[in-house]
Amino acid sequence: MGNFLFLIIIAALFFLGITSISFQQEVFSLFVFMGLFILLFVIKERRFVITLLLSFLIGFLIFTVFNHYVGTMNISKETKIILNRLFLVFIIIGIVINHRIFNKKVFWYNEKPNWKNPIVLPFHKVNTFWFWMIGIVVNGMVYFFFIFQKDVEYIQSLLLFCLFFSLINAVFEEVIWRGIMLSSLKEFTSTGYAIIVTSVGFGLLHMAIGFSISLSLLISVAGVIYALITLKTNSIYPSIVFHIVINIGMVFSGFII
């Protein structure tokens, strides 16, 4: 019971850290870091998990600083958004360094998808491939409704930006959340804990690009779906494809720029 409570506290501090850094609350962020550092010495058996989340937050802090600097530059909004997504590499670097310090292997589900494992729902089993395909089609149809209202010139003007944004954002976010973070937390905590922490964290991270807290939490639901697909197929690639489709829909629908 005590161990479970500590894991909840660690996750709560992690979520508060993402939120406070996103809103540039320096004092609150400092308290979050202090709390996690204290837990490092209190819960010695969870040091890798705590430092994993700490390294993420440090990388996210650097990400925020660089984006603040880019925000002062006289460049196009499209370029600023692309640079914002490229700066996610600081988070990847942070969590990879943490793995190296603890001599842990960096695993990110870089495997060929295995579609044989079904997704088990209450009183029902769902074929993972069809779950994935239906999810893509349904989301595509929803975004098509918004895209249909745009003129052809608008779509053409965003083609190159859409290509770069969709690929960079999907690959980097999936490597972070459904790759390294999910696999590490699953190994050193539990599958349920790993799904919840990575999904909620994934949603909250969107506050850094201007999304509201309510919308960010809604995005966490997509994080759960991506995580389930990744775990069932033992591959990150289906979730990357799914994510790319969503990104394309968001760009052409006008939700990004």
CSV table of C-alpha atoms in Angstrom, one decimal:
chain,number,residue,atom,x,y,z
A,1,MET,CA,0.0,0.0,0.0
A,2,GLY,CA,2.8,2.4,0.9
A,3,ASN,CA,4.7,1.6,-2.3
A,4,PHE,CA,1.5,2.3,-4.3
A,5,LEU,CA,1.0,5.6,-2.5
A,6,PHE,CA,4.5,6.7,-3.3
A,7,LEU,CA,4.0,5.9,-7.0
A,8,ILE,CA,0.8,8.1,-7.0
A,9,ILE,CA,2.8,10.9,-5.4
A,10,ILE,CA,5.6,10.6,-7.9
A,11,ALA,CA,3.1,10.7,-10.8
A,12,ALA,CA,1.2,13.6,-9.3
A,13,LEU,CA,4.5,15.6,-9.0
A,14,PHE,CA,5.3,14.7,-12.6
A,15,PHE,CA,2.0,16.0,-13.9
A,16,LEU,CA,2.3,19.1,-11.8
A,17,GLY,CA,5.8,19.6,-13.2
A,18,ILE,CA,4.6,19.5,-16.8
A,19,THR,CA,1.7,21.9,-16.0
A,20,SER,CA,3.9,24.4,-14.1
A,21,ILE,CA,6.6,24.4,-16.7
A,22,SER,CA,4.0,24.8,-19.5
A,23,PHE,CA,2.6,27.9,-17.7
A,24,GLN,CA,6.1,29.1,-16.8
A,25,GLN,CA,5.4,29.1,-13.1
A,26,GLU,CA,9.0,29.1,-11.9
A,27,VAL,CA,8.4,29.0,-8.1
A,28,PHE,CA,5.9,26.1,-8.4
A,29,SER,CA,8.2,24.2,-10.8
A,30,LEU,CA,11.1,24.6,-8.3
A,31,PHE,CA,8.9,23.0,-5.5
A,32,VAL,CA,8.1,20.1,-7.9
A,33,PHE,CA,11.8,19.5,-8.6
A,34,MET,CA,12.6,19.7,-4.8
A,35,GLY,CA,9.8,17.2,-4.1
A,36,LEU,CA,11.1,14.7,-6.6
A,37,PHE,CA,14.7,15.2,-5.3
A,38,ILE,CA,13.5,14.5,-1.8
A,39,LEU,CA,11.8,11.3,-2.9
A,40,LEU,CA,15.0,10.2,-4.5
A,41,PHE,CA,16.4,9.7,-1.0
A,42,VAL,CA,13.2,8.5,0.6
A,43,ILE,CA,12.3,5.8,-1.9
A,44,LYS,CA,15.6,4.4,-2.9
A,45,GLU,CA,14.1,1.4,-4.7
A,46,ARG,CA,12.3,3.8,-7.1
A,47,ARG,CA,15.3,5.9,-8.0
A,48,PHE,CA,15.3,4.9,-11.6
A,49,VAL,CA,11.6,5.8,-12.1
A,50,ILE,CA,12.0,9.1,-10.2
A,51,THR,CA,15.1,10.1,-12.2
A,52,LEU,CA,13.4,9.1,-15.4
A,53,LEU,CA,10.6,11.6,-14.7
A,54,LEU,CA,13.1,14.2,-13.5
A,55,SER,CA,15.2,13.8,-16.6
A,56,PHE,CA,12.0,14.3,-18.7
A,57,LEU,CA,11.1,17.5,-16.8
A,58,ILE,CA,14.7,18.8,-17.2
A,59,GLY,CA,14.5,18.1,-20.9
A,60,PHE,CA,11.1,19.8,-21.1
A,61,LEU,CA,12.4,22.8,-19.2
A,62,ILE,CA,15.2,23.2,-21.8
A,63,PHE,CA,12.6,22.7,-24.5
A,64,THR,CA,10.6,25.6,-23.0
A,65,VAL,CA,13.6,27.9,-22.8
A,66,PHE,CA,14.5,27.4,-26.4
A,67,ASN,CA,10.9,27.9,-27.6
A,68,HIS,CA,10.7,31.1,-25.6
A,69,TYR,CA,13.8,32.3,-27.4
A,70,VAL,CA,12.4,31.3,-30.8
A,71,GLY,CA,9.2,33.1,-29.9
A,72,THR,CA,11.1,36.4,-29.9
A,73,MET,CA,12.6,35.8,-33.4
A,74,ASN,CA,11.2,37.5,-36.5
A,75,ILE,CA,10.3,34.3,-38.4
A,76,SER,CA,7.1,32.8,-39.8
A,77,LYS,CA,4.6,31.0,-37.5
A,78,GLU,CA,5.1,27.8,-39.5
A,79,THR,CA,8.9,27.9,-38.8
A,80,LYS,CA,8.3,28.5,-35.1
A,81,ILE,CA,6.0,25.5,-34.9
A,82,ILE,CA,8.4,23.2,-36.7
A,83,LEU,CA,11.3,24.3,-34.4
A,84,ASN,CA,9.0,23.8,-31.4
A,85,ARG,CA,8.5,20.2,-32.5
A,86,LEU,CA,12.2,19.6,-33.2
A,87,PHE,CA,13.1,20.8,-29.7
A,88,LEU,CA,11.3,17.7,-28.4
A,89,VAL,CA,14.7,16.1,-29.0
A,90,PHE,CA,15.8,17.7,-25.7
A,91,ILE,CA,13.4,15.5,-23.8
A,92,ILE,CA,14.6,12.4,-25.7
A,93,ILE,CA,18.2,13.3,-24.9
A,94,GLY,CA,17.3,13.7,-21.2
A,95,ILE,CA,15.6,10.4,-20.8
A,96,VAL,CA,18.3,8.5,-22.8
A,97,ILE,CA,21.1,10.0,-20.7
A,98,ASN,CA,19.2,8.8,-17.6
A,99,HIS,CA,19.1,5.3,-19.0
A,100,ARG,CA,22.8,5.4,-19.7
A,101,ILE,CA,23.6,6.6,-16.1
A,102,PHE,CA,21.7,3.6,-14.7
A,103,ASN,CA,23.0,1.2,-17.3
A,104,LYS,CA,19.5,0.5,-18.6
A,105,LYS,CA,18.8,-0.5,-22.2
A,106,VAL,CA,16.8,2.0,-24.2
A,107,PHE,CA,13.9,0.1,-25.7
A,108,TRP,CA,11.2,1.8,-27.8
A,109,TYR,CA,9.2,-1.0,-29.4
A,110,ASN,CA,11.2,-0.8,-32.6
A,111,GLU,CA,9.7,-4.1,-33.9
A,112,LYS,CA,7.5,-5.3,-36.7
A,113,PRO,CA,3.8,-5.1,-35.6
A,114,ASN,CA,2.3,-8.3,-34.3
A,115,TRP,CA,-1.5,-8.1,-35.0
A,116,LYS,CA,-2.4,-11.5,-33.3
A,117,ASN,CA,-3.0,-10.2,-29.8
A,118,PRO,CA,-6.6,-8.9,-29.4
A,119,ILE,CA,-7.6,-5.9,-27.3
A,120,VAL,CA,-9.7,-7.3,-24.4
A,121,LEU,CA,-12.7,-5.2,-23.4
A,122,PRO,CA,-15.3,-6.0,-20.8
A,123,PHE,CA,-17.2,-9.1,-22.2
A,124,HIS,CA,-15.6,-8.6,-25.6
A,125,LYS,CA,-12.4,-9.1,-27.6
A,126,VAL,CA,-11.5,-6.7,-30.4
A,127,ASN,CA,-9.1,-7.5,-33.2
A,128,THR,CA,-6.2,-5.1,-32.8
A,129,PHE,CA,-5.7,-4.5,-36.5
A,130,TRP,CA,-9.4,-3.6,-37.1
A,131,PHE,CA,-9.4,-1.5,-33.9
A,132,TRP,CA,-6.5,0.4,-35.3
A,133,MET,CA,-8.0,0.7,-38.8
A,134,ILE,CA,-11.4,1.8,-37.6
A,135,GLY,CA,-9.8,4.4,-35.3
A,136,ILE,CA,-7.9,5.9,-38.3
A,137,VAL,CA,-11.0,5.9,-40.5
A,138,VAL,CA,-13.3,7.4,-37.9
A,139,ASN,CA,-10.9,10.2,-37.1
A,140,GLY,CA,-10.2,10.8,-40.7
A,141,MET,CA,-13.9,11.2,-41.4
A,142,VAL,CA,-14.3,13.7,-38.5
A,143,TYR,CA,-11.4,15.8,-39.7
A,144,PHE,CA,-12.6,15.6,-43.4
A,145,PHE,CA,-15.8,17.4,-42.3
A,146,PHE,CA,-13.7,20.4,-41.3
A,147,ILE,CA,-11.2,20.1,-44.2
A,148,PHE,CA,-14.1,20.0,-46.7
A,149,GLN,CA,-15.0,23.6,-45.6
A,150,LYS,CA,-11.5,24.9,-46.6
A,151,ASP,CA,-10.7,26.0,-50.1
A,152,VAL,CA,-8.2,24.3,-52.3
A,153,GLU,CA,-5.7,27.1,-52.1
A,154,TYR,CA,-5.6,26.9,-48.3
A,155,ILE,CA,-4.9,23.2,-48.5
A,156,GLN,CA,-2.1,23.6,-51.1
A,157,SER,CA,-0.4,26.4,-49.1
A,158,LEU,CA,-0.1,24.0,-46.1
A,159,LEU,CA,1.1,20.9,-47.9
A,160,LEU,CA,4.9,21.2,-47.1
A,161,PHE,CA,4.2,22.4,-43.6
A,162,CYS,CA,1.8,19.6,-43.0
A,163,LEU,CA,4.3,17.0,-44.2
A,164,PHE,CA,7.1,18.2,-41.9
A,165,PHE,CA,4.9,18.9,-38.9
A,166,SER,CA,3.0,15.6,-39.1
A,167,LEU,CA,6.2,13.4,-39.4
A,168,ILE,CA,8.3,15.3,-36.8
A,169,ASN,CA,5.6,15.6,-34.2
A,170,ALA,CA,4.3,12.0,-34.5
A,171,VAL,CA,7.7,10.4,-34.5
A,172,PHE,CA,9.2,12.4,-31.7
A,173,GLU,CA,6.1,12.2,-29.4
A,174,GLU,CA,5.6,8.5,-30.0
A,175,VAL,CA,9.3,7.7,-29.4
A,176,ILE,CA,9.1,9.7,-26.1
A,177,TRP,CA,5.7,8.5,-24.8
A,178,ARG,CA,4.9,5.1,-26.4
A,179,GLY,CA,8.5,4.2,-26.9
A,180,ILE,CA,11.0,4.9,-24.1
A,181,MET,CA,8.7,6.1,-21.3
A,182,LEU,CA,6.1,3.4,-21.8
A,183,SER,CA,8.6,0.6,-22.0
A,184,SER,CA,10.6,1.8,-19.0
A,185,LEU,CA,7.7,2.5,-16.7
A,186,LYS,CA,6.1,-0.9,-17.7
A,187,GLU,CA,9.3,-2.7,-16.7
A,188,PHE,CA,9.9,-0.9,-13.4
A,189,THR,CA,6.3,-0.3,-12.2
A,190,SER,CA,3.3,-1.9,-13.9
A,191,THR,CA,1.5,-1.9,-17.2
A,192,GLY,CA,-1.5,0.1,-15.8
A,193,TYR,CA,0.7,2.7,-14.2
A,194,ALA,CA,2.8,3.0,-17.3
A,195,ILE,CA,-0.3,3.6,-19.5
A,196,ILE,CA,-1.8,6.2,-17.1
A,197,VAL,CA,1.4,8.2,-16.6
A,198,THR,CA,2.4,8.3,-20.3
A,199,SER,CA,-1.2,9.0,-21.5
A,200,VAL,CA,-1.9,11.8,-19.0
A,201,GLY,CA,1.6,13.2,-19.5
A,202,PHE,CA,1.2,13.1,-23.2
A,203,GLY,CA,-2.0,15.1,-23.0
A,204,LEU,CA,-0.7,17.7,-20.5
A,205,LEU,CA,2.4,18.3,-22.7
A,206,HIS,CA,0.1,19.9,-25.3
A,207,MET,CA,-0.5,22.8,-22.9
A,208,ALA,CA,3.0,23.9,-24.0
A,209,ILE,CA,1.7,24.7,-27.4
A,210,GLY,CA,-1.4,26.5,-26.2
A,211,PHE,CA,-4.0,23.8,-25.7
A,212,SER,CA,-6.4,24.2,-22.8
A,213,ILE,CA,-6.2,21.9,-19.8
A,214,SER,CA,-9.6,20.3,-20.7
A,215,LEU,CA,-8.5,19.6,-24.3
A,216,SER,CA,-5.1,18.3,-23.1
A,217,LEU,CA,-6.8,15.9,-20.8
A,218,LEU,CA,-9.1,14.8,-23.7
A,219,ILE,CA,-5.9,14.1,-25.7
A,220,SER,CA,-4.9,11.8,-22.9
A,221,VAL,CA,-7.6,9.4,-24.1
A,222,ALA,CA,-5.9,9.2,-27.5
A,223,GLY,CA,-2.7,8.5,-25.5
A,224,VAL,CA,-4.4,5.4,-23.9
A,225,ILE,CA,-5.4,4.2,-27.4
A,226,TYR,CA,-1.9,4.6,-28.7
A,227,ALA,CA,-0.5,2.8,-25.7
A,228,LEU,CA,-2.8,-0.1,-26.0
A,229,ILE,CA,-2.1,-0.5,-29.7
A,230,THR,CA,1.7,-0.3,-29.0
A,231,LEU,CA,1.6,-2.9,-26.3
A,232,LYS,CA,-0.7,-5.3,-28.2
A,233,THR,CA,1.4,-5.1,-31.4
A,234,ASN,CA,4.7,-4.8,-29.5
A,235,SER,CA,5.5,-2.1,-32.1
A,236,ILE,CA,5.6,1.7,-32.1
A,237,TYR,CA,4.9,2.0,-35.8
A,238,PRO,CA,1.1,1.6,-35.8
A,239,SER,CA,0.7,4.4,-33.2
A,240,ILE,CA,3.1,6.6,-35.3
A,241,VAL,CA,0.9,6.1,-38.4
A,242,PHE,CA,-2.3,6.7,-36.4
A,243,HIS,CA,-0.6,9.9,-34.9
A,244,ILE,CA,0.4,11.1,-38.4
A,245,VAL,CA,-3.1,10.8,-39.7
A,246,ILE,CA,-4.4,12.8,-36.7
A,247,ASN,CA,-1.7,15.5,-37.2
A,248,ILE,CA,-2.6,15.8,-40.9
A,249,GLY,CA,-6.3,16.2,-40.0
A,250,MET,CA,-5.5,18.9,-37.4
A,251,VAL,CA,-3.3,20.9,-39.8
A,252,PHE,CA,-5.7,21.0,-42.7
A,253,SER,CA,-8.6,21.6,-40.3
A,254,GLY,CA,-7.0,24.7,-39.0
A,255,PHE,CA,-6.3,23.6,-35.4
A,256,ILE,CA,-2.6,24.0,-35.6
A,257,ILE,CA,-2.0,27.2,-37.7
